[in-house]
PDB file of N, CA, C, O and CB in Angstrom:
ATOM      1  N   MET A   1      -5.470   9.324   5.189  1.00  0.00           N
ATOM      2  CA  MET A   1      -4.588   9.157   4.049  1.00  0.00           C
ATOM      3  C   MET A   1      -3.259   8.592   4.538  1.00  0.00           C
ATOM      4  O   MET A   1      -2.725   9.020   5.561  1.00  0.00           O
ATOM      5  CB  MET A   1      -4.382  10.502   3.300  1.00  0.00           C
ATOM      6  N   SER A   2      -2.746   7.641   3.802  1.00  0.00           N
ATOM      7  CA  SER A   2      -1.451   7.076   4.154  1.00  0.00           C
ATOM      8  C   SER A   2      -0.520   7.174   2.955  1.00  0.00           C
ATOM      9  O   SER A   2      -0.949   7.470   1.840  1.00  0.00           O
ATOM     10  CB  SER A   2      -1.593   5.607   4.622  1.00  0.00           C
ATOM     11  N   GLU A   3       0.746   6.922   3.201  1.00  0.00           N
ATOM     12  CA  GLU A   3       1.743   6.982   2.141  1.00  0.00           C
ATOM     13  C   GLU A   3       2.305   5.595   1.890  1.00  0.00           C
ATOM     14  O   GLU A   3       2.561   4.831   2.821  1.00  0.00           O
ATOM     15  CB  GLU A   3       2.873   7.968   2.501  1.00  0.00           C
ATOM     16  N   ILE A   4       2.490   5.286   0.621  1.00  0.00           N
ATOM     17  CA  ILE A   4       3.077   4.014   0.205  1.00  0.00           C
ATOM     18  C   ILE A   4       4.365   4.329  -0.540  1.00  0.00           C
ATOM     19  O   ILE A   4       4.357   5.065  -1.527  1.00  0.00           O
ATOM     20  CB  ILE A   4       2.085   3.179  -0.692  1.00  0.00           C
ATOM     21  N   LYS A   5       5.464   3.773  -0.065  1.00  0.00           N
ATOM     22  CA  LYS A   5       6.755   4.028  -0.700  1.00  0.00           C
ATOM     23  C   LYS A   5       7.066   2.911  -1.690  1.00  0.00           C
ATOM     24  O   LYS A   5       6.989   1.727  -1.362  1.00  0.00           O
ATOM     25  CB  LYS A   5       7.879   4.147   0.360  1.00  0.00           C
ATOM     26  N   ILE A   6       7.419   3.315  -2.907  1.00  0.00           N
ATOM     27  CA  ILE A   6       7.839   2.330  -3.904  1.00  0.00           C
ATOM     28  C   ILE A   6       9.305   2.587  -4.237  1.00  0.00           C
ATOM     29  O   ILE A   6       9.787   3.715  -4.138  1.00  0.00           O
ATOM     30  CB  ILE A   6       6.945   2.402  -5.195  1.00  0.00           C
ATOM     31  N   LYS A   7       9.997   1.542  -4.627  1.00  0.00           N
ATOM     32  CA  LYS A   7      11.423   1.665  -4.919  1.00  0.00           C
ATOM     33  C   LYS A   7      11.705   1.605  -6.413  1.00  0.00           C
ATOM     34  O   LYS A   7      12.859   1.659  -6.837  1.00  0.00           O
ATOM     35  CB  LYS A   7      12.198   0.575  -4.208  1.00  0.00           C
ATOM     36  N   THR A   8      10.642   1.494  -7.210  1.00  0.00           N
ATOM     37  CA  THR A   8      10.782   1.451  -8.653  1.00  0.00           C
ATOM     38  C   THR A   8      10.219   2.743  -9.238  1.00  0.00           C
ATOM     39  O   THR A   8       9.652   3.559  -8.512  1.00  0.00           O
ATOM     40  CB  THR A   8      10.064   0.209  -9.248  1.00  0.00           C
ATOM     41  N   GLU A   9      10.375   2.930 -10.548  1.00  0.00           N
ATOM     42  CA  GLU A   9       9.884   4.142 -11.206  1.00  0.00           C
ATOM     43  C   GLU A   9       8.363   4.247 -11.124  1.00  0.00           C
ATOM     44  O   GLU A   9       7.816   5.339 -10.971  1.00  0.00           O
ATOM     45  CB  GLU A   9      10.327   4.166 -12.668  1.00  0.00           C
ATOM     46  N   PHE A  10       7.684   3.095 -11.227  1.00  0.00           N
ATOM     47  CA  PHE A  10       6.223   3.081 -11.178  1.00  0.00           C
ATOM     48  C   PHE A  10       5.739   1.737 -10.666  1.00  0.00           C
ATOM     49  O   PHE A  10       6.509   0.783 -10.554  1.00  0.00           O
ATOM     50  CB  PHE A  10       5.622   3.379 -12.568  1.00  0.00           C
ATOM     51  N   ILE A  11       4.439   1.674 -10.354  1.00  0.00           N
ATOM     52  CA  ILE A  11       3.773   0.422  -9.992  1.00  0.00           C
ATOM     53  C   ILE A  11       2.431   0.429 -10.705  1.00  0.00           C
ATOM     54  O   ILE A  11       1.787   1.473 -10.807  1.00  0.00           O
ATOM     55  CB  ILE A  11       3.601   0.268  -8.419  1.00  0.00           C
ATOM     56  N   LYS A  12       2.009  -0.715 -11.195  1.00  0.00           N
ATOM     57  CA  LYS A  12       0.719  -0.779 -11.883  1.00  0.00           C
ATOM     58  C   LYS A  12      -0.407  -0.660 -10.860  1.00  0.00           C
ATOM     59  O   LYS A  12      -0.287  -1.106  -9.719  1.00  0.00           O
ATOM     60  CB  LYS A  12       0.585  -2.101 -12.696  1.00  0.00           C
ATOM     61  N   LEU A  13      -1.499  -0.049 -11.299  1.00  0.00           N
ATOM     62  CA  LEU A  13      -2.610   0.267 -10.405  1.00  0.00           C
ATOM     63  C   LEU A  13      -3.118  -0.951  -9.650  1.00  0.00           C
ATOM     64  O   LEU A  13      -3.289  -0.890  -8.432  1.00  0.00           O
ATOM     65  CB  LEU A  13      -3.741   0.881 -11.188  1.00  0.00           C
ATOM     66  N   ASP A  14      -3.364  -2.063 -10.350  1.00  0.00           N
ATOM     67  CA  ASP A  14      -3.909  -3.233  -9.656  1.00  0.00           C
ATOM     68  C   ASP A  14      -2.924  -3.778  -8.617  1.00  0.00           C
ATOM     69  O   ASP A  14      -3.336  -4.239  -7.553  1.00  0.00           O
ATOM     70  CB  ASP A  14      -4.264  -4.332 -10.669  1.00  0.00           C
ATOM     71  N   ALA A  15      -1.631  -3.725  -8.924  1.00  0.00           N
ATOM     72  CA  ALA A  15      -0.618  -4.187  -7.968  1.00  0.00           C
ATOM     73  C   ALA A  15      -0.562  -3.255  -6.757  1.00  0.00           C
ATOM     74  O   ALA A  15      -0.377  -3.714  -5.630  1.00  0.00           O
ATOM     75  CB  ALA A  15       0.771  -4.270  -8.645  1.00  0.00           C
ATOM     76  N   LEU A  16      -0.718  -1.955  -6.982  1.00  0.00           N
ATOM     77  CA  LEU A  16      -0.707  -0.997  -5.881  1.00  0.00           C
ATOM     78  C   LEU A  16      -1.884  -1.237  -4.941  1.00  0.00           C
ATOM     79  O   LEU A  16      -1.729  -1.179  -3.721  1.00  0.00           O
ATOM     80  CB  LEU A  16      -0.743   0.437  -6.420  1.00  0.00           C
ATOM     81  N   LEU A  17      -3.044  -1.502  -5.499  1.00  0.00           N
ATOM     82  CA  LEU A  17      -4.225  -1.738  -4.662  1.00  0.00           C
ATOM     83  C   LEU A  17      -3.979  -2.899  -3.712  1.00  0.00           C
ATOM     84  O   LEU A  17      -4.325  -2.828  -2.533  1.00  0.00           O
ATOM     85  CB  LEU A  17      -5.463  -2.019  -5.533  1.00  0.00           C
ATOM     86  N   LYS A  18      -3.390  -3.952  -4.218  1.00  0.00           N
ATOM     87  CA  LYS A  18      -3.094  -5.122  -3.388  1.00  0.00           C
ATOM     88  C   LYS A  18      -1.962  -4.807  -2.397  1.00  0.00           C
ATOM     89  O   LYS A  18      -2.064  -5.142  -1.217  1.00  0.00           O
ATOM     90  CB  LYS A  18      -2.711  -6.332  -4.278  1.00  0.00           C
ATOM     91  N   PHE A  19      -0.895  -4.171  -2.871  1.00  0.00           N
ATOM     92  CA  PHE A  19       0.263  -3.832  -2.041  1.00  0.00           C
ATOM     93  C   PHE A  19      -0.126  -2.909  -0.886  1.00  0.00           C
ATOM     94  O   PHE A  19       0.382  -3.050   0.227  1.00  0.00           O
ATOM     95  CB  PHE A  19       1.349  -3.172  -2.893  1.00  0.00           C
ATOM     96  N   ALA A  20      -1.026  -1.969  -1.153  1.00  0.00           N
ATOM     97  CA  ALA A  20      -1.436  -0.990  -0.145  1.00  0.00           C
ATOM     98  C   ALA A  20      -2.523  -1.516   0.780  1.00  0.00           C
ATOM     99  O   ALA A  20      -2.896  -0.852   1.747  1.00  0.00           O
ATOM    100  CB  ALA A  20      -1.918   0.269  -0.818  1.00  0.00           C
ATOM    101  N   GLY A  21      -3.037  -2.719   0.483  1.00  0.00           N
ATOM    102  CA  GLY A  21      -4.075  -3.294   1.329  1.00  0.00           C
ATOM    103  C   GLY A  21      -5.467  -2.762   1.023  1.00  0.00           C
ATOM    104  O   GLY A  21      -6.391  -2.961   1.811  1.00  0.00           O
ATOM    105  N   LEU A  22      -5.629  -2.088  -0.115  1.00  0.00           N
ATOM    106  CA  LEU A  22      -6.949  -1.589  -0.508  1.00  0.00           C
ATOM    107  C   LEU A  22      -7.786  -2.691  -1.156  1.00  0.00           C
ATOM    108  O   LEU A  22      -9.003  -2.566  -1.288  1.00  0.00           O
ATOM    109  CB  LEU A  22      -6.806  -0.403  -1.473  1.00  0.00           C
ATOM    110  N   ALA A  23      -7.115  -3.771  -1.558  1.00  0.00           N
ATOM    111  CA  ALA A  23      -7.788  -4.960  -2.100  1.00  0.00           C
ATOM    112  C   ALA A  23      -7.087  -6.178  -1.514  1.00  0.00           C
ATOM    113  O   ALA A  23      -5.864  -6.193  -1.375  1.00  0.00           O
ATOM    114  CB  ALA A  23      -7.757  -4.984  -3.688  1.00  0.00           C
ATOM    115  N   ASP A  24      -7.870  -7.198  -1.171  1.00  0.00           N
ATOM    116  CA  ASP A  24      -7.287  -8.400  -0.570  1.00  0.00           C
ATOM    117  C   ASP A  24      -6.592  -9.296  -1.585  1.00  0.00           C
ATOM    118  O   ASP A  24      -5.614  -9.969  -1.258  1.00  0.00           O
ATOM    119  CB  ASP A  24      -8.357  -9.187   0.138  1.00  0.00           C
ATOM    120  N   THR A  25      -7.097  -9.305  -2.823  1.00  0.00           N
ATOM    121  CA  THR A  25      -6.540 -10.173  -3.858  1.00  0.00           C
ATOM    122  C   THR A  25      -6.406  -9.401  -5.163  1.00  0.00           C
ATOM    123  O   THR A  25      -6.966  -8.316  -5.319  1.00  0.00           O
ATOM    124  CB  THR A  25      -7.422 -11.426  -4.059  1.00  0.00           C
ATOM    125  N   GLY A  26      -5.664  -9.971  -6.086  1.00  0.00           N
ATOM    126  CA  GLY A  26      -5.555  -9.369  -7.409  1.00  0.00           C
ATOM    127  C   GLY A  26      -6.889  -9.347  -8.126  1.00  0.00           C
ATOM    128  O   GLY A  26      -7.191  -8.406  -8.860  1.00  0.00           O
ATOM    129  N   GLY A  27      -7.693 -10.386  -7.917  1.00  0.00           N
ATOM    130  CA  GLY A  27      -9.017 -10.448  -8.532  1.00  0.00           C
ATOM    131  C   GLY A  27      -9.926  -9.347  -8.010  1.00  0.00           C
ATOM    132  O   GLY A  27     -10.683  -8.745  -8.771  1.00  0.00           O
ATOM    133  N   GLU A  28      -9.848  -9.090  -6.723  1.00  0.00           N
ATOM    134  CA  GLU A  28     -10.659  -8.020  -6.141  1.00  0.00           C
ATOM    135  C   GLU A  28     -10.205  -6.671  -6.691  1.00  0.00           C
ATOM    136  O   GLU A  28     -11.035  -5.811  -6.989  1.00  0.00           O
ATOM    137  CB  GLU A  28     -10.563  -8.034  -4.592  1.00  0.00           C
ATOM    138  N   ALA A  29      -8.895  -6.483  -6.828  1.00  0.00           N
ATOM    139  CA  ALA A  29      -8.365  -5.235  -7.385  1.00  0.00           C
ATOM    140  C   ALA A  29      -8.879  -5.033  -8.806  1.00  0.00           C
ATOM    141  O   ALA A  29      -9.281  -3.931  -9.178  1.00  0.00           O
ATOM    142  CB  ALA A  29      -6.819  -5.242  -7.369  1.00  0.00           C
ATOM    143  N   LYS A  30      -8.864  -6.098  -9.591  1.00  0.00           N
ATOM    144  CA  LYS A  30      -9.353  -6.030 -10.972  1.00  0.00           C
ATOM    145  C   LYS A  30     -10.815  -5.596 -11.015  1.00  0.00           C
ATOM    146  O   LYS A  30     -11.186  -4.744 -11.822  1.00  0.00           O
ATOM    147  CB  LYS A  30      -9.187  -7.390 -11.667  1.00  0.00           C
ATOM    148  N   LEU A  31     -11.646  -6.176 -10.151  1.00  0.00           N
ATOM    149  CA  LEU A  31     -13.065  -5.820 -10.115  1.00  0.00           C
ATOM    150  C   LEU A  31     -13.281  -4.378  -9.670  1.00  0.00           C
ATOM    151  O   LEU A  31     -14.119  -3.677 -10.238  1.00  0.00           O
ATOM    152  CB  LEU A  31     -13.816  -6.761  -9.187  1.00  0.00           C
ATOM    153  N   LEU A  32     -12.543  -3.928  -8.670  1.00  0.00           N
ATOM    154  CA  LEU A  32     -12.671  -2.548  -8.208  1.00  0.00           C
ATOM    155  C   LEU A  32     -12.390  -1.568  -9.348  1.00  0.00           C
ATOM    156  O   LEU A  32     -13.107  -0.584  -9.528  1.00  0.00           O
ATOM    157  CB  LEU A  32     -11.716  -2.284  -7.030  1.00  0.00           C
ATOM    158  N   VAL A  33     -11.334  -1.854 -10.112  1.00  0.00           N
ATOM    159  CA  VAL A  33     -10.960  -0.972 -11.220  1.00  0.00           C
ATOM    160  C   VAL A  33     -12.009  -1.044 -12.331  1.00  0.00           C
ATOM    161  O   VAL A  33     -12.449  -0.009 -12.832  1.00  0.00           O
ATOM    162  CB  VAL A  33      -9.563  -1.351 -11.772  1.00  0.00           C
ATOM    163  N   GLN A  34     -12.408  -2.246 -12.716  1.00  0.00           N
ATOM    164  CA  GLN A  34     -13.390  -2.413 -13.793  1.00  0.00           C
ATOM    165  C   GLN A  34     -14.725  -1.765 -13.463  1.00  0.00           C
ATOM    166  O   GLN A  34     -15.407  -1.264 -14.357  1.00  0.00           O
ATOM    167  CB  GLN A  34     -13.601  -3.884 -14.081  1.00  0.00           C
ATOM    168  N   ASN A  35     -15.106  -1.768 -12.192  1.00  0.00           N
ATOM    169  CA  ASN A  35     -16.393  -1.208 -11.774  1.00  0.00           C
ATOM    170  C   ASN A  35     -16.338   0.302 -11.537  1.00  0.00           C
ATOM    171  O   ASN A  35     -17.327   0.894 -11.105  1.00  0.00           O
ATOM    172  CB  ASN A  35     -16.862  -1.897 -10.515  1.00  0.00           C
ATOM    173  N   GLY A  36     -15.196   0.928 -11.815  1.00  0.00           N
ATOM    174  CA  GLY A  36     -15.082   2.376 -11.681  1.00  0.00           C
ATOM    175  C   GLY A  36     -15.060   2.864 -10.250  1.00  0.00           C
ATOM    176  O   GLY A  36     -15.456   3.998  -9.978  1.00  0.00           O
ATOM    177  N   GLN A  37     -14.597   2.021  -9.319  1.00  0.00           N
ATOM    178  CA  GLN A  37     -14.570   2.389  -7.907  1.00  0.00           C
ATOM    179  C   GLN A  37     -13.234   2.986  -7.471  1.00  0.00           C
ATOM    180  O   GLN A  37     -13.059   3.341  -6.305  1.00  0.00           O
ATOM    181  CB  GLN A  37     -14.880   1.183  -7.064  1.00  0.00           C
ATOM    182  N   VAL A  38     -12.288   3.095  -8.415  1.00  0.00           N
ATOM    183  CA  VAL A  38     -10.945   3.572  -8.081  1.00  0.00           C
ATOM    184  C   VAL A  38     -10.722   4.956  -8.698  1.00  0.00           C
ATOM    185  O   VAL A  38     -10.972   5.178  -9.883  1.00  0.00           O
ATOM    186  CB  VAL A  38      -9.861   2.568  -8.580  1.00  0.00           C
ATOM    187  N   LEU A  39     -10.249   5.870  -7.863  1.00  0.00           N
ATOM    188  CA  LEU A  39      -9.907   7.215  -8.334  1.00  0.00           C
ATOM    189  C   LEU A  39      -8.394   7.372  -8.317  1.00  0.00           C
ATOM    190  O   LEU A  39      -7.735   7.016  -7.340  1.00  0.00           O
ATOM    191  CB  LEU A  39     -10.587   8.312  -7.455  1.00  0.00           C
ATOM    192  N   VAL A  40      -7.850   7.906  -9.398  1.00  0.00           N
ATOM    193  CA  VAL A  40      -6.432   8.239  -9.465  1.00  0.00           C
ATOM    194  C   VAL A  40      -6.350   9.741  -9.643  1.00  0.00           C
ATOM    195  O   VAL A  40      -6.816  10.286 -10.644  1.00  0.00           O
ATOM    196  CB  VAL A  40      -5.694   7.471 -10.633  1.00  0.00           C
ATOM    197  N   ASN A  41      -5.764  10.397  -8.680  1.00  0.00           N
ATOM    198  CA  ASN A  41      -5.669  11.862  -8.680  1.00  0.00           C
ATOM    199  C   ASN A  41      -7.037  12.510  -8.853  1.00  0.00           C
ATOM    200  O   ASN A  41      -7.179  13.513  -9.553  1.00  0.00           O
ATOM    201  CB  ASN A  41      -4.726  12.333  -9.790  1.00  0.00           C
ATOM    202  N   GLY A  42      -8.045  11.920  -8.202  1.00  0.00           N
ATOM    203  CA  GLY A  42      -9.382  12.497  -8.193  1.00  0.00           C
ATOM    204  C   GLY A  42     -10.271  12.139  -9.368  1.00  0.00           C
ATOM    205  O   GLY A  42     -11.414  12.591  -9.427  1.00  0.00           O
ATOM    206  N   GLU A  43      -9.774  11.331 -10.316  1.00  0.00           N
ATOM    207  CA  GLU A  43     -10.557  10.951 -11.489  1.00  0.00           C
ATOM    208  C   GLU A  43     -10.715   9.437 -11.546  1.00  0.00           C
ATOM    209  O   GLU A  43      -9.785   8.699 -11.222  1.00  0.00           O
ATOM    210  CB  GLU A  43      -9.894  11.472 -12.781  1.00  0.00           C
ATOM    211  N   ILE A  44     -11.899   8.976 -11.960  1.00  0.00           N
ATOM    212  CA  ILE A  44     -12.144   7.538 -12.090  1.00  0.00           C
ATOM    213  C   ILE A  44     -11.174   6.953 -13.112  1.00  0.00           C
ATOM    214  O   ILE A  44     -10.980   7.512 -14.192  1.00  0.00           O
ATOM    215  CB  ILE A  44     -13.621   7.257 -12.506  1.00  0.00           C
ATOM    216  N   CYS A  45     -10.574   5.828 -12.760  1.00  0.00           N
ATOM    217  CA  CYS A  45      -9.639   5.146 -13.659  1.00  0.00           C
ATOM    218  C   CYS A  45     -10.086   3.699 -13.833  1.00  0.00           C
ATOM    219  O   CYS A  45     -10.259   2.977 -12.851  1.00  0.00           O
ATOM    220  CB  CYS A  45      -8.179   5.212 -13.110  1.00  0.00           C
ATOM    221  N   THR A  46     -10.270   3.280 -15.068  1.00  0.00           N
ATOM    222  CA  THR A  46     -10.681   1.903 -15.352  1.00  0.00           C
ATOM    223  C   THR A  46      -9.568   1.110 -16.047  1.00  0.00           C
ATOM    224  O   THR A  46      -9.827   0.051 -16.618  1.00  0.00           O
ATOM    225  CB  THR A  46     -11.943   1.899 -16.221  1.00  0.00           C
ATOM    226  N   MET A  47      -8.347   1.613 -16.000  1.00  0.00           N
ATOM    227  CA  MET A  47      -7.200   0.910 -16.592  1.00  0.00           C
ATOM    228  C   MET A  47      -6.387   0.286 -15.469  1.00  0.00           C
ATOM    229  O   MET A  47      -5.641   0.981 -14.780  1.00  0.00           O
ATOM    230  CB  MET A  47      -6.313   1.879 -17.452  1.00  0.00           C
ATOM    231  N   ARG A  48      -6.529  -1.023 -15.282  1.00  0.00           N
ATOM    232  CA  ARG A  48      -5.845  -1.642 -14.140  1.00  0.00           C
ATOM    233  C   ARG A  48      -4.334  -1.684 -14.311  1.00  0.00           C
ATOM    234  O   ARG A  48      -3.610  -1.851 -13.330  1.00  0.00           O
ATOM    235  CB  ARG A  48      -6.363  -3.044 -13.927  1.00  0.00           C
ATOM    236  N   GLY A  49      -3.849  -1.538 -15.531  1.00  0.00           N
ATOM    237  CA  GLY A  49      -2.406  -1.528 -15.771  1.00  0.00           C
ATOM    238  C   GLY A  49      -1.807  -0.132 -15.769  1.00  0.00           C
ATOM    239  O   GLY A  49      -0.634   0.034 -16.105  1.00  0.00           O
ATOM    240  N   LYS A  50      -2.592   0.877 -15.396  1.00  0.00           N
ATOM    241  CA  LYS A  50      -2.108   2.257 -15.388  1.00  0.00           C
ATOM    242  C   LYS A  50      -0.868   2.363 -14.508  1.00  0.00           C
ATOM    243  O   LYS A  50      -0.825   1.809 -13.409  1.00  0.00           O
ATOM    244  CB  LYS A  50      -3.210   3.227 -14.893  1.00  0.00           C
ATOM    245  N   LYS A  51       0.130   3.074 -14.999  1.00  0.00           N
ATOM    246  CA  LYS A  51       1.371   3.256 -14.248  1.00  0.00           C
ATOM    247  C   LYS A  51       1.176   4.355 -13.212  1.00  0.00           C
ATOM    248  O   LYS A  51       0.865   5.497 -13.549  1.00  0.00           O
ATOM    249  CB  LYS A  51       2.553   3.600 -15.199  1.00  0.00           C
ATOM    250  N   ILE A  52       1.362   3.995 -11.955  1.00  0.00           N
ATOM    251  CA  ILE A  52       1.234   4.931 -10.853  1.00  0.00           C
ATOM    252  C   ILE A  52       2.644   5.306 -10.405  1.00  0.00           C
ATOM    253  O   ILE A  52       3.472   4.439 -10.126  1.00  0.00           O
ATOM    254  CB  ILE A  52       0.396   4.322  -9.673  1.00  0.00           C
ATOM    255  N   ARG A  53       2.900   6.602 -10.342  1.00  0.00           N
ATOM    256  CA  ARG A  53       4.235   7.097 -10.009  1.00  0.00           C
ATOM    257  C   ARG A  53       4.202   7.912  -8.719  1.00  0.00           C
ATOM    258  O   ARG A  53       3.132   8.238  -8.206  1.00  0.00           O
ATOM    259  CB  ARG A  53       4.798   7.946 -11.161  1.00  0.00           C
ATOM    260  N   ALA A  54       5.373   8.232  -8.209  1.00  0.00           N
ATOM    261  CA  ALA A  54       5.469   9.041  -6.990  1.00  0.00           C
ATOM    262  C   ALA A  54       4.673  10.333  -7.160  1.00  0.00           C
ATOM    263  O   ALA A  54       4.763  11.004  -8.188  1.00  0.00           O
ATOM    264  CB  ALA A  54       6.950   9.358  -6.654  1.00  0.00           C
ATOM    265  N   GLY A  55       3.900  10.664  -6.141  1.00  0.00           N
ATOM    266  CA  GLY A  55       3.072  11.861  -6.173  1.00  0.00           C
ATOM    267  C   GLY A  55       1.628  11.591  -6.523  1.00  0.00           C
ATOM    268  O   GLY A  55       0.764  12.430  -6.270  1.00  0.00           O
ATOM    269  N   ASP A  56       1.347  10.427  -7.106  1.00  0.00           N
ATOM    270  CA  ASP A  56      -0.037  10.083  -7.463  1.00  0.00           C
ATOM    271  C   ASP A  56      -0.827   9.700  -6.220  1.00  0.00           C
ATOM    272  O   ASP A  56      -0.287   9.110  -5.284  1.00  0.00           O
ATOM    273  CB  ASP A  56      -0.066   8.928  -8.489  1.00  0.00           C
ATOM    274  N   ARG A  57      -2.120  10.044  -6.221  1.00  0.00           N
ATOM    275  CA  ARG A  57      -3.038   9.692  -5.140  1.00  0.00           C
ATOM    276  C   ARG A  57      -4.051   8.691  -5.675  1.00  0.00           C
ATOM    277  O   ARG A  57      -4.619   8.891  -6.749  1.00  0.00           O
ATOM    278  CB  ARG A  57      -3.753  10.958  -4.565  1.00  0.00           C
ATOM    279  N   VAL A  58      -4.275   7.625  -4.937  1.00  0.00           N
ATOM    280  CA  VAL A  58      -5.227   6.590  -5.328  1.00  0.00           C
ATOM    281  C   VAL A  58      -6.242   6.419  -4.207  1.00  0.00           C
ATOM    282  O   VAL A  58      -5.871   6.257  -3.044  1.00  0.00           O
ATOM    283  CB  VAL A  58      -4.504   5.241  -5.639  1.00  0.00           C
ATOM    284  N   SER A  59      -7.534   6.455  -4.563  1.00  0.00           N
ATOM    285  CA  SER A  59      -8.610   6.332  -3.576  1.00  0.00           C
ATOM    286  C   SER A  59      -9.548   5.197  -3.954  1.00  0.00           C
ATOM    287  O   SER A  59      -9.870   4.991  -5.124  1.00  0.00           O
ATOM    288  CB  SER A  59      -9.394   7.653  -3.456  1.00  0.00           C
ATOM    289  N   VAL A  60      -9.982   4.459  -2.920  1.00  0.00           N
ATOM    290  CA  VAL A  60     -10.977   3.399  -3.082  1.00  0.00           C
ATOM    291  C   VAL A  60     -11.894   3.444  -1.867  1.00  0.00           C
ATOM    292  O   VAL A  60     -11.429   3.355  -0.731  1.00  0.00           O
ATOM    293  CB  VAL A  60     -10.300   1.983  -3.239  1.00  0.00           C
ATOM    294  N   ASN A  61     -13.194   3.581  -2.105  1.00  0.00           N
ATOM    295  CA  ASN A  61     -14.177   3.563  -1.022  1.00  0.00           C
ATOM    296  C   ASN A  61     -13.801   4.465   0.152  1.00  0.00           C
ATOM    297  O   ASN A  61     -13.932   4.060   1.307  1.00  0.00           O
ATOM    298  CB  ASN A  61     -14.358   2.155  -0.528  1.00  0.00           C
ATOM    299  N   GLY A  62     -13.343   5.667  -0.126  1.00  0.00           N
ATOM    300  CA  GLY A  62     -13.028   6.622   0.934  1.00  0.00           C
ATOM    301  C   GLY A  62     -11.639   6.486   1.529  1.00  0.00           C
ATOM    302  O   GLY A  62     -11.223   7.345   2.308  1.00  0.00           O
ATOM    303  N   GLU A  63     -10.914   5.441   1.188  1.00  0.00           N
ATOM    304  CA  GLU A  63      -9.534   5.276   1.666  1.00  0.00           C
ATOM    305  C   GLU A  63      -8.587   5.785   0.593  1.00  0.00           C
ATOM    306  O   GLU A  63      -8.727   5.443  -0.581  1.00  0.00           O
ATOM    307  CB  GLU A  63      -9.224   3.781   2.019  1.00  0.00           C
ATOM    308  N   GLU A  64      -7.626   6.601   0.997  1.00  0.00           N
ATOM    309  CA  GLU A  64      -6.707   7.193   0.033  1.00  0.00           C
ATOM    310  C   GLU A  64      -5.266   6.923   0.419  1.00  0.00           C
ATOM    311  O   GLU A  64      -4.897   6.978   1.592  1.00  0.00           O
ATOM    312  CB  GLU A  64      -6.947   8.691  -0.082  1.00  0.00           C
ATOM    313  N   VAL A  65      -4.454   6.629  -0.598  1.00  0.00           N
ATOM    314  CA  VAL A  65      -3.010   6.474  -0.396  1.00  0.00           C
ATOM    315  C   VAL A  65      -2.288   7.388  -1.386  1.00  0.00           C
ATOM    316  O   VAL A  65      -2.757   7.638  -2.496  1.00  0.00           O
ATOM    317  CB  VAL A  65      -2.562   4.975  -0.581  1.00  0.00           C
ATOM    318  N   THR A  66      -1.142   7.872  -0.944  1.00  0.00           N
ATOM    319  CA  THR A  66      -0.281   8.678  -1.806  1.00  0.00           C
ATOM    320  C   THR A  66       1.003   7.896  -2.011  1.00  0.00           C
ATOM    321  O   THR A  66       1.586   7.382  -1.056  1.00  0.00           O
ATOM    322  CB  THR A  66       0.002  10.100  -1.190  1.00  0.00           C
ATOM    323  N   VAL A  67       1.440   7.809  -3.257  1.00  0.00           N
ATOM    324  CA  VAL A  67       2.672   7.092  -3.574  1.00  0.00           C
ATOM    325  C   VAL A  67       3.847   8.044  -3.443  1.00  0.00           C
ATOM    326  O   VAL A  67       3.835   9.153  -3.979  1.00  0.00           O
ATOM    327  CB  VAL A  67       2.615   6.480  -5.000  1.00  0.00           C
ATOM    328  N   ILE A  68       4.868   7.585  -2.716  1.00  0.00           N
ATOM    329  CA  ILE A  68       6.078   8.408  -2.564  1.00  0.00           C
ATOM    330  C   ILE A  68       7.292   7.639  -3.050  1.00  0.00           C
ATOM    331  O   ILE A  68       8.409   8.156  -3.007  1.00  0.00           O
ATOM    332  CB  ILE A  68       6.274   8.841  -1.090  1.00  0.00           C
TER     333      ILE A  68
END
């Protein structure tokens, strides 16, 4: 598990996936979310525009990041 620091109030899920290196491109991030491969705080999330805030945990294929 790693930590990703953001300087804004929130970051959208698809942008976080790309920023954290969990997806190589925005298109890949979109597909991961649409296919139900992304967990936010332990639950499947299919909303790529979901606002992710400090304290949220995002997991993809066994890799997890925590937003701080």
